[in-house]
mmCIF file of C-alpha atoms in Angstrom:
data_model
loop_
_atom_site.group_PDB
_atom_site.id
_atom_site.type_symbol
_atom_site.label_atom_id
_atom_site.label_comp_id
_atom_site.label_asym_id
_atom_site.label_seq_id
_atom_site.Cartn_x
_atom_site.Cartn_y
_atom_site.Cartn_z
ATOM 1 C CA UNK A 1 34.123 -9.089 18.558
ATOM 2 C CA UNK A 2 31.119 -8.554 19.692
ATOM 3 C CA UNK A 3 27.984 -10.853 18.707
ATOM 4 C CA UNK A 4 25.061 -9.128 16.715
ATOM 5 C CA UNK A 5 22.566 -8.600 19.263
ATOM 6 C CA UNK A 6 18.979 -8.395 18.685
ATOM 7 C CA UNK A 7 18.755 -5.100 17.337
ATOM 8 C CA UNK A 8 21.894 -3.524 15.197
ATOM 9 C CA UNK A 9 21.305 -0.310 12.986
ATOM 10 C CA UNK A 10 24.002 -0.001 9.803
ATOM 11 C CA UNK A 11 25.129 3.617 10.933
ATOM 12 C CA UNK A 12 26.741 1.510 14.069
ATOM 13 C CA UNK A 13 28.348 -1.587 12.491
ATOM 14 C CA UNK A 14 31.786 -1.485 12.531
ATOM 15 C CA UNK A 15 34.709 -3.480 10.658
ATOM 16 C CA UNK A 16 36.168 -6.280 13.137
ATOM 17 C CA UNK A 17 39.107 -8.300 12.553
ATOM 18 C CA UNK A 18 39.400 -11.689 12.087
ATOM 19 C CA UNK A 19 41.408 -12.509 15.134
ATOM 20 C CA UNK A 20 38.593 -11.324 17.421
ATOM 21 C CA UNK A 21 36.010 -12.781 15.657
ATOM 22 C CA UNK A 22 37.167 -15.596 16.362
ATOM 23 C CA UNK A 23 37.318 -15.377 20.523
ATOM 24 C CA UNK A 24 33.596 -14.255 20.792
ATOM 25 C CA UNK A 25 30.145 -15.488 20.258
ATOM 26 C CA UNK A 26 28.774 -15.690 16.623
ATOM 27 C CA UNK A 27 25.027 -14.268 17.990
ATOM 28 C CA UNK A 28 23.952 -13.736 21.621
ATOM 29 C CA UNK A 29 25.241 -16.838 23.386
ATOM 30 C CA UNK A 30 25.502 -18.885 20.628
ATOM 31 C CA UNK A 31 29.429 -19.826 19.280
ATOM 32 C CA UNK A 32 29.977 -22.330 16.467
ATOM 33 C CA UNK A 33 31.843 -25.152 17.979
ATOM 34 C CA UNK A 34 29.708 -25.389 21.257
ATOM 35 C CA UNK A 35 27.936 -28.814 22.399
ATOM 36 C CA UNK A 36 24.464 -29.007 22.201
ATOM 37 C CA UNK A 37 24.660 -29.403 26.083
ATOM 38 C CA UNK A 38 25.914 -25.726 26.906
ATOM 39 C CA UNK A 39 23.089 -24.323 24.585
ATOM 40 C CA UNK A 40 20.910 -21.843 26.411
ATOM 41 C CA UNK A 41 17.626 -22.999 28.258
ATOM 42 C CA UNK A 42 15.630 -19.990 28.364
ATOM 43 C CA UNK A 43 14.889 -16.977 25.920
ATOM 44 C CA UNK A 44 14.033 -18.976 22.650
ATOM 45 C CA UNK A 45 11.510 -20.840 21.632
ATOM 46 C CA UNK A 46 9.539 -22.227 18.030
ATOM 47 C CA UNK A 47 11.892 -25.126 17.704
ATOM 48 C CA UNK A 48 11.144 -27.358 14.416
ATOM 49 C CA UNK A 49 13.512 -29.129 12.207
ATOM 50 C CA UNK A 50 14.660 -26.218 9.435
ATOM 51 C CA UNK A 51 14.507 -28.930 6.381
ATOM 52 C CA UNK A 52 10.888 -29.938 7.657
ATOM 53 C CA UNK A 53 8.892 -27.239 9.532
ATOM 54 C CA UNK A 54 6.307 -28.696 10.283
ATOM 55 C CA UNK A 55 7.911 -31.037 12.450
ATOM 56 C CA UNK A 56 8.264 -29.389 15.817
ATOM 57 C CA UNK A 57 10.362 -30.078 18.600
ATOM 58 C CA UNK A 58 10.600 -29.357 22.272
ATOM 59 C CA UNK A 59 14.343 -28.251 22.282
ATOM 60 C CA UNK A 60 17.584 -28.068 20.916
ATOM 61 C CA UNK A 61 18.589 -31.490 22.351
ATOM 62 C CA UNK A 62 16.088 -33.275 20.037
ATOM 63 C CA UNK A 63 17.767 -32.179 17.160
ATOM 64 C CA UNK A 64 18.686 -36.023 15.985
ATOM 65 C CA UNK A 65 15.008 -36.198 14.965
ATOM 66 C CA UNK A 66 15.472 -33.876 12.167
ATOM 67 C CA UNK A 67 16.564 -35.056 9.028
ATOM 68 C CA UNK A 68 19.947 -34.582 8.566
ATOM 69 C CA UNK A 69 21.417 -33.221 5.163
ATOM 70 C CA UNK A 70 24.078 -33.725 2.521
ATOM 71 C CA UNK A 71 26.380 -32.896 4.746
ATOM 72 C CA UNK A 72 25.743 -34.864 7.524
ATOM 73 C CA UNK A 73 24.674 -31.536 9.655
ATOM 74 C CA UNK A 74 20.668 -31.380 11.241
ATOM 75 C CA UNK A 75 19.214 -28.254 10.929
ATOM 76 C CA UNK A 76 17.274 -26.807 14.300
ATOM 77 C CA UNK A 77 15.456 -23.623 13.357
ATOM 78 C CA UNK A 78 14.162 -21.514 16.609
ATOM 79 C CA UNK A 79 13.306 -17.849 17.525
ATOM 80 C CA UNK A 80 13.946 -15.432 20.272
ATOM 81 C CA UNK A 81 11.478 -15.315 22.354
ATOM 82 C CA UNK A 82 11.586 -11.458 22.734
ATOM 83 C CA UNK A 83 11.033 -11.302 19.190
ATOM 84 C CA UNK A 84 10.307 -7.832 17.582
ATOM 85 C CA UNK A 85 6.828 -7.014 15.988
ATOM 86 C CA UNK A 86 4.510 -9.862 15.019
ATOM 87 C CA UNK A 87 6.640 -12.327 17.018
ATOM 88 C CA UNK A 88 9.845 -11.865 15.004
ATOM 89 C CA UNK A 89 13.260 -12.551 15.261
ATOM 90 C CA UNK A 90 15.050 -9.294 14.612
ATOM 91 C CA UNK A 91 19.323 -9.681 13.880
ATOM 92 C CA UNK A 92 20.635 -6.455 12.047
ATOM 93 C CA UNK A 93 17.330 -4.309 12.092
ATOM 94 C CA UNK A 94 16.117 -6.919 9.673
ATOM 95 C CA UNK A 95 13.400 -9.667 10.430
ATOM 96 C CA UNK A 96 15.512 -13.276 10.020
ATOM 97 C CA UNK A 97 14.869 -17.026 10.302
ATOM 98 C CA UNK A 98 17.333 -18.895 12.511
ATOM 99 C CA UNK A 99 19.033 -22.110 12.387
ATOM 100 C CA UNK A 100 21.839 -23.858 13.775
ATOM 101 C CA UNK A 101 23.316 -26.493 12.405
ATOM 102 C CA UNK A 102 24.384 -29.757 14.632
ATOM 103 C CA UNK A 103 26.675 -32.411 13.878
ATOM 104 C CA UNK A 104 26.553 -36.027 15.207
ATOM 105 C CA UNK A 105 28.975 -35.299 18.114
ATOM 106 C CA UNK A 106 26.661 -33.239 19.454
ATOM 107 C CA UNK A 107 28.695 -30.189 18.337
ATOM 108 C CA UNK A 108 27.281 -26.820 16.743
ATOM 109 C CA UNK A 109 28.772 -26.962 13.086
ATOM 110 C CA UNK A 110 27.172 -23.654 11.784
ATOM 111 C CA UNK A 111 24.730 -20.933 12.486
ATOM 112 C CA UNK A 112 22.603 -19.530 9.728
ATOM 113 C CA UNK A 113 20.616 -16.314 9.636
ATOM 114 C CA UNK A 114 18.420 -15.587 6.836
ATOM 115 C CA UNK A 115 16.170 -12.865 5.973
ATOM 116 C CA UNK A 116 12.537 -13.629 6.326
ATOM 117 C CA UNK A 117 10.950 -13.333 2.957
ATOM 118 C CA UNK A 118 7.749 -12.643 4.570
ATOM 119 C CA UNK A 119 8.484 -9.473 6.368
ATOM 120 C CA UNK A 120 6.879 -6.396 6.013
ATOM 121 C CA UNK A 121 7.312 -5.013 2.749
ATOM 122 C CA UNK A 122 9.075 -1.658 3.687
ATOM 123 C CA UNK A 123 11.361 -4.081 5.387
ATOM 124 C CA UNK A 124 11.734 -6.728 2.945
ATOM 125 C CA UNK A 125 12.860 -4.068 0.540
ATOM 126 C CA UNK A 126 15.945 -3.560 2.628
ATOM 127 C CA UNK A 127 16.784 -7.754 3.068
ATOM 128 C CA UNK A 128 19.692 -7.564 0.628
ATOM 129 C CA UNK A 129 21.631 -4.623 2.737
ATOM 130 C CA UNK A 130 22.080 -6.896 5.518
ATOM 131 C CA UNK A 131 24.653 -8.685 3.876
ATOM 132 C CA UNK A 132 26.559 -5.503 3.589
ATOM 133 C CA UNK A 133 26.196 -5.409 7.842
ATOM 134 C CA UNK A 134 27.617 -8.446 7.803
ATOM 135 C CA UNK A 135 30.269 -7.561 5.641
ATOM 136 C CA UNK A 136 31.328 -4.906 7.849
ATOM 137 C CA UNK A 137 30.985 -6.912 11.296
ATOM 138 C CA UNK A 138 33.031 -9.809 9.849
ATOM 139 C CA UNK A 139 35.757 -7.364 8.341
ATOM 140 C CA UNK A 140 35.428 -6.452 4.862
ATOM 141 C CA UNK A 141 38.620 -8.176 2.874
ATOM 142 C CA UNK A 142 39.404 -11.791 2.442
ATOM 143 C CA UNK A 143 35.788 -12.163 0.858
ATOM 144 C CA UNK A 144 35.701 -14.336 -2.737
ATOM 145 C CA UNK A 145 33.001 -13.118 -4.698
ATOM 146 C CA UNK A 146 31.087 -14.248 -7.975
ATOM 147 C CA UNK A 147 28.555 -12.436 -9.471
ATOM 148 C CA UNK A 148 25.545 -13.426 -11.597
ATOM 149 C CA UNK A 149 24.141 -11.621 -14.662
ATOM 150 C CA UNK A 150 20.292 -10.945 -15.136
ATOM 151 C CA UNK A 151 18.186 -13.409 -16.870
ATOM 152 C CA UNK A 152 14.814 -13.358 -18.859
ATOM 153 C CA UNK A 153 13.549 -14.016 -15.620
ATOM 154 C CA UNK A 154 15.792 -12.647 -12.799
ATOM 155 C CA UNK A 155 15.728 -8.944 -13.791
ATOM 156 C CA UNK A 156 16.644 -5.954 -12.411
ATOM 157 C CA UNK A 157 14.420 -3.928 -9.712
ATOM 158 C CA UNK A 158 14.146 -0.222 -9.870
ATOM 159 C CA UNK A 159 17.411 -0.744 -11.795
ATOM 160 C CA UNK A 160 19.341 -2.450 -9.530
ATOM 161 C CA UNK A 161 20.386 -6.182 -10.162
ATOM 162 C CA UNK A 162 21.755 -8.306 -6.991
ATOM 163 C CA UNK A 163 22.650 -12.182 -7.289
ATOM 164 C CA UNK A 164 26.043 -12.373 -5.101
ATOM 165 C CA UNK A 165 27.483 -15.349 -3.591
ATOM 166 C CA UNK A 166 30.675 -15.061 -1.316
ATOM 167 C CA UNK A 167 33.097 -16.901 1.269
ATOM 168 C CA UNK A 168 35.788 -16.153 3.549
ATOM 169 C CA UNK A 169 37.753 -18.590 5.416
ATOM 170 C CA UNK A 170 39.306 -17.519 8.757
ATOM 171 C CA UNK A 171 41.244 -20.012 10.991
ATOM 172 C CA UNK A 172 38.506 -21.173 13.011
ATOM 173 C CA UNK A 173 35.827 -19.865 10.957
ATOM 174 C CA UNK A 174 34.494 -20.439 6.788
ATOM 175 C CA UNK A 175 31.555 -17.676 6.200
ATOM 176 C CA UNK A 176 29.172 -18.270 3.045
ATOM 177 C CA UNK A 177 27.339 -15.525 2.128
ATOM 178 C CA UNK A 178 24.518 -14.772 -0.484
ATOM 179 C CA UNK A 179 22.536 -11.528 -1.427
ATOM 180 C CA UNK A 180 19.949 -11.392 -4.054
ATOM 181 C CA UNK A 181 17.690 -8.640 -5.868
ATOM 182 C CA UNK A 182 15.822 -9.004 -9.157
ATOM 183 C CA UNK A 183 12.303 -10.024 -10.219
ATOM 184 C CA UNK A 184 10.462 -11.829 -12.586
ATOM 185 C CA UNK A 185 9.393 -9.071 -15.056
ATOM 186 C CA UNK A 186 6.302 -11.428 -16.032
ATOM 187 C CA UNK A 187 4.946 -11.411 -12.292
ATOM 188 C CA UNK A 188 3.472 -8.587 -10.321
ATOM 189 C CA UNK A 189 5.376 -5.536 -9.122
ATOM 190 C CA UNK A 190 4.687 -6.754 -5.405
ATOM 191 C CA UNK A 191 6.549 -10.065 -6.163
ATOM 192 C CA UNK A 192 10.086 -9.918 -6.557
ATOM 193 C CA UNK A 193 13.540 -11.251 -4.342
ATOM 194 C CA UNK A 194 15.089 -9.908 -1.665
ATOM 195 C CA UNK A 195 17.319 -11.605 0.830
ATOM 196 C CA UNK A 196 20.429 -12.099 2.364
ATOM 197 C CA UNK A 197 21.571 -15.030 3.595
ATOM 198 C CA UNK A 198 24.950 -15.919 6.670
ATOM 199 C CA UNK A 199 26.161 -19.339 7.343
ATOM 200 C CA UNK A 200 29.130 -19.471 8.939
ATOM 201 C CA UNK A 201 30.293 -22.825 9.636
ATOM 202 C CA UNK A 202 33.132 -24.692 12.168
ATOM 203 C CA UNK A 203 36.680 -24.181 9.685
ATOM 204 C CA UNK A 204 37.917 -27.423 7.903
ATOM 205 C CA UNK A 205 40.014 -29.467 10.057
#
């Protein structure tokens, strides 16, 4: 499989099977299941803890200072540092947030990518069709899917309605995926939701 890479267009996605996604990187050099100690050293940069941003760090192997959730996992959010326009982090064609998640072994648990809500409109319009990418890079069966229905307040926008959450479990893998499109019909045009959102996470032992 190979790992998205900083800049993917749809028209070249294609489906990948399980079986190699689970021999190759997850994005760039990053694999769930690697220590914290084989993390790279150069190329990204804006460390904070995810759950708190405005608590910066210097690097990936102070991630015990962020608060750690639920789950146990801390969440270390960073960007490339060959970002695209405006400093951002570009995965898919679409502007994301980064984060990986650490365990206290000093393991990578998960990686999550999530579309930045405060991209560029034209862009931000687009947020929910990078779950489809992702759909097609992970291989498109096996997924579990439940669908919402619009609310007073989560409607439809320009017709279409989008509130989509999904898993698939692999052998060494368990992807969580969410999509979203509606809008508030008592707030502005301008202000509506748009996202997709990856975690893919170590598989249950």
């Amino acid at each position: 499989m190979k790992a998205f890479g900083p800049v993917l267009s749809a028209a070249i996605v294609l489906p990948l099977c399980a079986a190699a996604a689970a021999q190759q990187n997850d994005l760039r050099e990053f694999r769930v299941g690697m220590p914290v100690s084989a993390l790279p050293q150069s190329g990204y940069g804006s460390f904070s803890c995810a759950n708190d941003p405005s608590q910066k760090i210097e690097d990936w192997r102070d991630y015990k200072t962020c608060p750690a959730a639920s789950d146990g996992l801390r969440a270390v959010s960073f960007r490339y540092d060959t970002g695209g326009d405006d400093g951002q982090t570009i995965v898919g064609g679409q502007p994301v947030t980064l984060a990986l998640l650490i365990d206290d072994t000093a393991e990578v648990a998960g990686l999550r990518i999530e579309t930045d809500p405060h991209a560029r409109l034209y862009l931000h319009k687009k947020a929910y069709l990078f779950a489809l990418q992702v759909r097609a890079r992970f291989g498109d069966d096996g997924w579990t899917c439940r669908k919402a229905e619009p609310t007073a307040t989560q409607q439809p926008v320009g017709g279409v309605f989008i509130k989509e959450h999904c898993e698939k479990a692999t052998e060494t893998r368990r992807f969580v995926l969410d999509r979203q499109l509606f809008r508030d019909p008592a707030k502005d045009l301008r202000d509506f939701t748009d996202a997709s959102q990856l975690t893919i996470l170590k598989a249950p032992d």
